[in-house]
CSV table of N, CA and C in Angstrom, one decimal:
chain,number,residue,atom,x,y,z
L,704,GLN,N,20.0,1.9,8.0
L,704,GLN,CA,18.6,1.2,8.2
L,704,GLN,C,17.7,1.8,7.1
L,705,VAL,N,16.7,1.0,6.8
L,705,VAL,CA,15.7,1.3,5.8
L,705,VAL,C,14.4,1.7,6.5
L,706,GLN,N,13.9,2.8,6.1
L,706,GLN,CA,12.6,3.3,6.7
L,706,GLN,C,11.5,3.3,5.7
L,707,VAL,N,10.4,2.8,6.1
L,707,VAL,CA,9.2,2.7,5.3
L,707,VAL,C,8.1,3.4,6.1
L,708,VAL,N,7.6,4.5,5.6
L,708,VAL,CA,6.7,5.4,6.3
L,708,VAL,C,5.5,5.6,5.5
L,709,GLU,N,4.3,5.2,6.0
L,709,GLU,CA,3.0,5.5,5.4
L,709,GLU,C,2.4,6.8,5.9
L,710,SER,N,1.6,7.4,5.0
L,710,SER,CA,0.9,8.6,5.4
L,710,SER,C,-0.4,8.7,4.6
L,711,GLY,N,-1.3,9.5,5.1
L,711,GLY,CA,-2.5,9.8,4.3
L,711,GLY,C,-3.8,9.0,4.8
L,712,GLY,N,-3.6,8.2,5.8
L,712,GLY,CA,-4.8,7.5,6.3
L,712,GLY,C,-5.7,8.4,7.1
L,713,GLY,N,-6.8,7.8,7.6
L,713,GLY,CA,-7.7,8.5,8.4
L,713,GLY,C,-9.2,8.0,8.2
L,714,LEU,N,-10.1,8.9,8.6
L,714,LEU,CA,-11.5,8.5,8.6
L,714,LEU,C,-12.2,9.2,7.3
L,715,VAL,N,-12.9,8.4,6.6
L,715,VAL,CA,-13.6,8.8,5.4
L,715,VAL,C,-15.0,8.2,5.4
L,716,GLN,N,-16.0,8.9,4.8
L,716,GLN,CA,-17.3,8.4,4.7
L,716,GLN,C,-17.4,7.4,3.5
L,717,PRO,N,-18.4,6.4,3.6
L,717,PRO,CA,-18.5,5.5,2.5
L,717,PRO,C,-18.8,6.3,1.2
L,718,GLY,N,-18.1,5.8,0.1
L,718,GLY,CA,-18.2,6.5,-1.2
L,718,GLY,C,-17.1,7.5,-1.4
L,719,GLY,N,-16.4,7.9,-0.3
L,719,GLY,CA,-15.4,8.9,-0.4
L,719,GLY,C,-14.1,8.3,-0.9
L,720,SER,N,-13.1,9.2,-0.9
L,720,SER,CA,-11.7,8.8,-1.4
L,720,SER,C,-10.6,9.2,-0.4
L,721,LEU,N,-9.6,8.5,-0.6
L,721,LEU,CA,-8.4,8.7,0.3
L,721,LEU,C,-7.2,8.3,-0.5
L,722,ARG,N,-6.1,9.0,-0.3
L,722,ARG,CA,-4.8,8.7,-1.0
L,722,ARG,C,-3.7,8.4,0.0
L,723,LEU,N,-3.2,7.2,0.0
L,723,LEU,CA,-2.1,6.8,0.8
L,723,LEU,C,-0.8,7.0,0.1
L,724,SER,N,0.2,7.3,0.9
L,724,SER,CA,1.6,7.5,0.4
L,724,SER,C,2.5,6.6,1.2
L,725,CYS,N,3.6,6.1,0.6
L,725,CYS,CA,4.6,5.4,1.3
L,725,CYS,C,5.9,5.7,0.8
L,726,ALA,N,6.8,6.3,1.6
L,726,ALA,CA,8.1,6.7,1.3
L,726,ALA,C,9.1,5.8,1.9
L,727,VAL,N,10.0,5.3,1.0
L,727,VAL,CA,11.1,4.4,1.5
L,727,VAL,C,12.4,5.2,1.4
L,728,SER,N,13.2,5.1,2.5
L,728,SER,CA,14.4,5.8,2.5
L,728,SER,C,15.4,4.9,3.3
L,729,GLY,N,16.7,5.3,3.2
L,729,GLY,CA,17.7,4.6,4.0
L,729,GLY,C,18.7,3.9,3.1
L,730,SER,N,19.4,2.9,3.7
L,730,SER,CA,20.4,2.2,3.0
L,730,SER,C,19.9,1.0,2.2
L,731,ILE,N,19.0,1.3,1.2
L,731,ILE,CA,18.5,0.3,0.3
L,731,ILE,C,19.1,0.6,-1.1
L,732,PHE,N,19.7,-0.4,-1.7
L,732,PHE,CA,20.3,-0.2,-3.0
L,732,PHE,C,19.3,0.2,-4.0
L,733,SER,N,18.3,-0.6,-4.2
L,733,SER,CA,17.2,-0.3,-5.1
L,733,SER,C,16.0,-1.1,-4.7
L,734,ILE,N,14.9,-0.6,-5.2
L,734,ILE,CA,13.6,-1.2,-4.9
L,734,ILE,C,13.0,-1.9,-6.1
L,735,ARG,N,12.7,-3.2,-5.9
L,735,ARG,CA,12.2,-4.0,-7.0
L,735,ARG,C,10.7,-3.8,-7.1
L,736,ASP,N,10.0,-4.3,-6.1
L,736,ASP,CA,8.5,-4.3,-6.1
L,736,ASP,C,8.0,-3.5,-4.9
L,737,MET,N,6.9,-3.0,-5.0
L,737,MET,CA,6.2,-2.3,-3.9
L,737,MET,C,4.8,-2.8,-3.9
L,738,GLY,N,4.2,-2.7,-2.7
L,738,GLY,CA,2.8,-3.1,-2.6
L,738,GLY,C,2.1,-2.6,-1.4
L,739,TRP,N,0.8,-2.7,-1.4
L,739,TRP,CA,0.0,-2.3,-0.2
L,739,TRP,C,-0.8,-3.6,0.2
L,740,TYR,N,-0.8,-3.8,1.5
L,740,TYR,CA,-1.5,-4.9,2.2
L,740,TYR,C,-2.4,-4.3,3.2
L,741,ARG,N,-3.4,-5.0,3.6
L,741,ARG,CA,-4.2,-4.6,4.7
L,741,ARG,C,-4.7,-5.7,5.6
L,742,GLN,N,-5.0,-5.3,6.8
L,742,GLN,CA,-5.4,-6.3,7.8
L,742,GLN,C,-6.5,-5.7,8.7
L,743,ALA,N,-7.7,-6.3,8.6
L,743,ALA,CA,-8.8,-5.9,9.5
L,743,ALA,C,-8.8,-6.8,10.7
L,744,PRO,N,-9.4,-6.3,11.8
L,744,PRO,CA,-9.4,-7.0,13.1
L,744,PRO,C,-10.0,-8.4,12.9
L,745,GLY,N,-9.3,-9.4,13.4
L,745,GLY,CA,-9.8,-10.8,13.3
L,745,GLY,C,-9.5,-11.4,12.0
L,746,LYS,N,-8.9,-10.8,11.0
L,746,LYS,CA,-8.7,-11.3,9.7
L,746,LYS,C,-7.2,-11.4,9.4
L,747,GLN,N,-6.8,-12.2,8.4
L,747,GLN,CA,-5.4,-12.3,8.0
L,747,GLN,C,-5.1,-11.1,7.1
L,748,ARG,N,-3.8,-10.8,7.1
L,748,ARG,CA,-3.3,-9.8,6.2
L,748,ARG,C,-3.5,-10.2,4.8
L,749,GLU,N,-3.9,-9.3,3.9
L,749,GLU,CA,-4.2,-9.7,2.5
L,749,GLU,C,-3.5,-8.6,1.6
L,750,VAL,N,-3.2,-9.0,0.4
L,750,VAL,CA,-2.6,-8.1,-0.5
L,750,VAL,C,-3.7,-7.3,-1.1
L,751,VAL,N,-3.5,-6.0,-1.3
L,751,VAL,CA,-4.4,-5.1,-1.9
L,751,VAL,C,-4.0,-4.8,-3.3
L,752,ALA,N,-2.7,-4.4,-3.5
L,752,ALA,CA,-2.2,-4.0,-4.8
L,752,ALA,C,-0.7,-4.1,-4.8
L,753,THR,N,-0.1,-4.4,-5.9
L,753,THR,CA,1.3,-4.5,-6.1
L,753,THR,C,1.7,-3.8,-7.4
L,754,ILE,N,3.0,-3.3,-7.4
L,754,ILE,CA,3.5,-2.7,-8.6
L,754,ILE,C,5.0,-3.0,-8.7
L,755,THR,N,5.4,-3.4,-9.9
L,755,THR,CA,6.8,-3.7,-10.1
L,755,THR,C,7.6,-2.4,-10.4
L,756,SER,N,8.9,-2.6,-10.5
L,756,SER,CA,9.7,-1.4,-10.8
L,756,SER,C,9.4,-0.9,-12.2
L,757,GLY,N,8.9,-1.8,-13.1
L,757,GLY,CA,8.6,-1.4,-14.4
L,757,GLY,C,7.2,-0.8,-14.6
L,758,GLY,N,6.4,-0.9,-13.5
L,758,GLY,CA,5.1,-0.3,-13.5
L,758,GLY,C,4.0,-1.3,-13.7
L,759,SER,N,4.2,-2.6,-13.8
L,759,SER,CA,3.2,-3.5,-13.9
L,759,SER,C,2.4,-3.7,-12.6
L,760,THR,N,1.1,-3.7,-12.7
L,760,THR,CA,0.3,-3.7,-11.5
L,760,THR,C,-0.6,-4.9,-11.4
L,761,ASN,N,-1.0,-5.2,-10.1
L,761,ASN,CA,-2.0,-6.2,-9.9
L,761,ASN,C,-2.8,-5.8,-8.7
L,762,TYR,N,-4.1,-6.2,-8.7
L,762,TYR,CA,-5.0,-5.8,-7.7
L,762,TYR,C,-5.8,-6.9,-7.2
L,763,ALA,N,-6.2,-6.9,-5.9
L,763,ALA,CA,-7.1,-7.8,-5.4
L,763,ALA,C,-8.5,-7.6,-6.1
L,764,ASP,N,-9.2,-8.7,-6.2
L,764,ASP,CA,-10.5,-8.5,-6.9
L,764,ASP,C,-11.4,-7.6,-6.2
L,765,SER,N,-11.3,-7.5,-4.9
L,765,SER,CA,-12.2,-6.7,-4.1
L,765,SER,C,-12.0,-5.2,-4.3
L,766,VAL,N,-10.9,-4.8,-4.9
L,766,VAL,CA,-10.6,-3.4,-5.1
L,766,VAL,C,-10.4,-3.0,-6.5
L,767,LYS,N,-10.5,-3.9,-7.4
L,767,LYS,CA,-10.4,-3.6,-8.9
L,767,LYS,C,-11.4,-2.6,-9.3
L,768,GLY,N,-11.0,-1.6,-10.0
L,768,GLY,CA,-11.9,-0.5,-10.5
L,768,GLY,C,-12.1,0.6,-9.5
L,769,ARG,N,-11.6,0.4,-8.3
L,769,ARG,CA,-11.8,1.4,-7.3
L,769,ARG,C,-10.4,2.0,-6.8
L,770,PHE,N,-9.4,1.1,-6.7
L,770,PHE,CA,-8.1,1.5,-6.2
L,770,PHE,C,-7.1,1.6,-7.4
L,771,THR,N,-6.2,2.5,-7.2
L,771,THR,CA,-5.1,2.6,-8.2
L,771,THR,C,-3.8,2.7,-7.5
L,772,ILE,N,-2.8,1.9,-7.8
L,772,ILE,CA,-1.5,1.9,-7.3
L,772,ILE,C,-0.6,2.6,-8.3
L,773,SER,N,0.3,3.4,-7.8
L,773,SER,CA,1.3,4.0,-8.7
L,773,SER,C,2.6,4.3,-7.9
L,774,ARG,N,3.7,4.6,-8.6
L,774,ARG,CA,4.9,4.9,-7.9
L,774,ARG,C,5.7,5.9,-8.6
L,775,ASP,N,6.6,6.6,-7.8
L,775,ASP,CA,7.5,7.5,-8.3
L,775,ASP,C,8.9,7.0,-7.9
L,776,ASN,N,9.6,6.4,-8.9
L,776,ASN,CA,10.8,5.8,-8.6
L,776,ASN,C,11.9,6.8,-8.1
L,777,ALA,N,11.8,8.0,-8.6
L,777,ALA,CA,12.8,9.0,-8.2
L,777,ALA,C,12.7,9.4,-6.8
L,778,LYS,N,11.5,9.2,-6.2
L,778,LYS,CA,11.2,9.6,-4.8
L,778,LYS,C,11.1,8.3,-3.9
L,779,ASN,N,11.3,7.2,-4.5
L,779,ASN,CA,11.1,5.9,-3.8
L,779,ASN,C,9.8,5.9,-3.0
L,780,THR,N,8.7,6.3,-3.7
L,780,THR,CA,7.4,6.4,-3.1
L,780,THR,C,6.4,5.7,-3.9
L,781,VAL,N,5.5,5.0,-3.2
L,781,VAL,CA,4.4,4.3,-3.8
L,781,VAL,C,3.1,5.0,-3.2
L,782,TYR,N,2.1,5.0,-4.1
L,782,TYR,CA,0.8,5.6,-3.7
L,782,TYR,C,-0.3,4.6,-3.9
L,783,LEU,N,-1.4,4.8,-3.2
L,783,LEU,CA,-2.6,4.1,-3.3
L,783,LEU,C,-3.8,5.0,-3.3
L,784,GLN,N,-4.3,5.3,-4.5
L,784,GLN,CA,-5.5,6.1,-4.6
L,784,GLN,C,-6.7,5.2,-4.4
L,785,MET,N,-7.5,5.5,-3.4
L,785,MET,CA,-8.7,4.7,-3.0
L,785,MET,C,-10.0,5.5,-3.3
L,786,ASN,N,-10.8,5.1,-4.2
L,786,ASN,CA,-12.0,5.7,-4.5
L,786,ASN,C,-13.2,4.8,-4.2
L,787,SER,N,-14.4,5.4,-4.1
L,787,SER,CA,-15.6,4.6,-3.8
L,787,SER,C,-15.4,3.7,-2.6
L,788,LEU,N,-14.9,4.2,-1.5
L,788,LEU,CA,-14.6,3.4,-0.4
L,788,LEU,C,-15.8,2.8,0.3
L,789,LYS,N,-15.6,1.6,0.8
L,789,LYS,CA,-16.7,0.9,1.4
L,789,LYS,C,-16.3,0.6,2.9
L,790,SER,N,-17.3,0.3,3.7
L,790,SER,CA,-17.0,0.0,5.1
L,790,SER,C,-16.0,-1.2,5.2
L,791,GLU,N,-16.1,-2.2,4.3
L,791,GLU,CA,-15.3,-3.3,4.3
L,791,GLU,C,-13.8,-3.0,3.9
L,792,ASP,N,-13.6,-1.8,3.5
L,792,ASP,CA,-12.2,-1.4,3.3
L,792,ASP,C,-11.5,-1.0,4.5
L,793,THR,N,-12.2,-0.9,5.6
L,793,THR,CA,-11.6,-0.5,6.9
L,793,THR,C,-10.6,-1.5,7.3
L,794,ALA,N,-9.4,-1.0,7.6
L,794,ALA,CA,-8.3,-1.9,8.0
L,794,ALA,C,-7.1,-1.1,8.3
L,795,VAL,N,-6.1,-1.7,8.8
L,795,VAL,CA,-4.7,-1.1,8.8
L,795,VAL,C,-4.0,-1.5,7.5
L,796,TYR,N,-3.5,-0.5,6.9
L,796,TYR,CA,-2.9,-0.7,5.6
L,796,TYR,C,-1.4,-0.6,5.8
L,797,TYR,N,-0.7,-1.6,5.2
L,797,TYR,CA,0.7,-1.7,5.3
L,797,TYR,C,1.4,-1.6,4.0
L,798,CYS,N,2.5,-0.8,3.9
L,798,CYS,CA,3.3,-0.7,2.7
L,798,CYS,C,4.4,-1.7,2.8
L,799,ARG,N,4.7,-2.3,1.7
L,799,ARG,CA,5.9,-3.2,1.6
L,799,ARG,C,6.8,-2.9,0.4
L,800,ALA,N,8.0,-3.0,0.7
L,800,ALA,CA,9.0,-2.8,-0.4
L,800,ALA,C,9.9,-4.0,-0.5
L,801,VAL,N,10.3,-4.4,-1.7
L,801,VAL,CA,11.2,-5.5,-1.9
L,801,VAL,C,12.4,-5.0,-2.6
L,802,SER,N,13.6,-5.2,-2.0
L,802,SER,CA,14.8,-4.7,-2.6
L,802,SER,C,15.2,-5.6,-3.7
L,803,ARG,N,16.2,-5.2,-4.5
L,803,ARG,CA,16.7,-6.0,-5.6
L,803,ARG,C,17.3,-7.4,-5.1
L,804,ASN,N,17.8,-7.4,-3.9
L,804,ASN,CA,18.3,-8.7,-3.4
L,804,ASN,C,17.2,-9.4,-2.6
L,805,LEU,N,16.0,-9.0,-2.8
L,805,LEU,CA,14.8,-9.7,-2.3
L,805,LEU,C,14.6,-9.6,-0.8
L,806,ALA,N,15.2,-8.6,-0.1
L,806,ALA,CA,14.9,-8.3,1.2
L,806,ALA,C,13.6,-7.6,1.3
L,807,LEU,N,12.8,-7.9,2.4
L,807,LEU,CA,11.5,-7.3,2.6
L,807,LEU,C,11.5,-6.2,3.7
L,808,TYR,N,10.8,-5.1,3.4
L,808,TYR,CA,10.7,-4.0,4.3
L,808,TYR,C,9.3,-3.6,4.4
L,809,TRP,N,8.8,-3.6,5.7
L,809,TRP,CA,7.4,-3.2,5.9
L,809,TRP,C,7.3,-1.9,6.7
L,810,GLY,N,6.3,-1.2,6.4
L,810,GLY,CA,5.9,0.0,7.2
L,810,GLY,C,5.2,-0.4,8.5
L,811,GLN,N,5.0,0.6,9.3
L,811,GLN,CA,4.3,0.3,10.6
L,811,GLN,C,2.8,0.1,10.5
L,812,GLY,N,2.3,0.5,9.3
L,812,GLY,CA,0.8,0.4,9.1
L,812,GLY,C,0.1,1.8,9.4
L,813,ILE,N,-0.9,2.0,8.7
L,813,ILE,CA,-1.7,3.2,8.9
L,813,ILE,C,-3.2,2.9,8.8
L,814,GLN,N,-4.0,3.4,9.7
L,814,GLN,CA,-5.4,3.1,9.9
L,814,GLN,C,-6.2,3.8,8.8
L,815,VAL,N,-7.1,3.1,8.1
L,815,VAL,CA,-8.1,3.6,7.2
L,815,VAL,C,-9.4,3.1,7.8
L,816,THR,N,-10.3,4.1,8.1
L,816,THR,CA,-11.6,3.8,8.6
L,816,THR,C,-12.7,4.4,7.7
L,817,VAL,N,-13.6,3.6,7.2
L,817,VAL,CA,-14.6,4.0,6.3
L,817,VAL,C,-15.9,3.9,7.1
L,818,SER,N,-16.5,5.0,7.5
L,818,SER,CA,-17.7,5.0,8.3
L,818,SER,C,-18.5,6.3,8.2
L,819,SER,N,-19.8,6.2,8.3
L,819,SER,CA,-20.6,7.4,8.2
L,819,SER,C,-20.8,8.0,9.6
């Protein structure tokens, strides 16, 4: 089985920073793309940032300039550095990995709450 485990979430004040980690392990041959998605109550899940195996990144307009996605291929881990956090960033954040054969693997999600 493939395991996708997020960590690093929690409560932070507006303007603060948080770093999320997502480690992928198990019987996956190789990871093609990785990304972070989020879902706030009453809203659809949306893409936050993605990164390819080669390091090419894309960001949602709402987080550009504030969030940075990165990955460590040797550790099968993707990170999301979140700076200048706003209340509207509050959501459950999900990590997604795409294998070389295009199988999708999702983490269970981790809560990020931005509140004073």
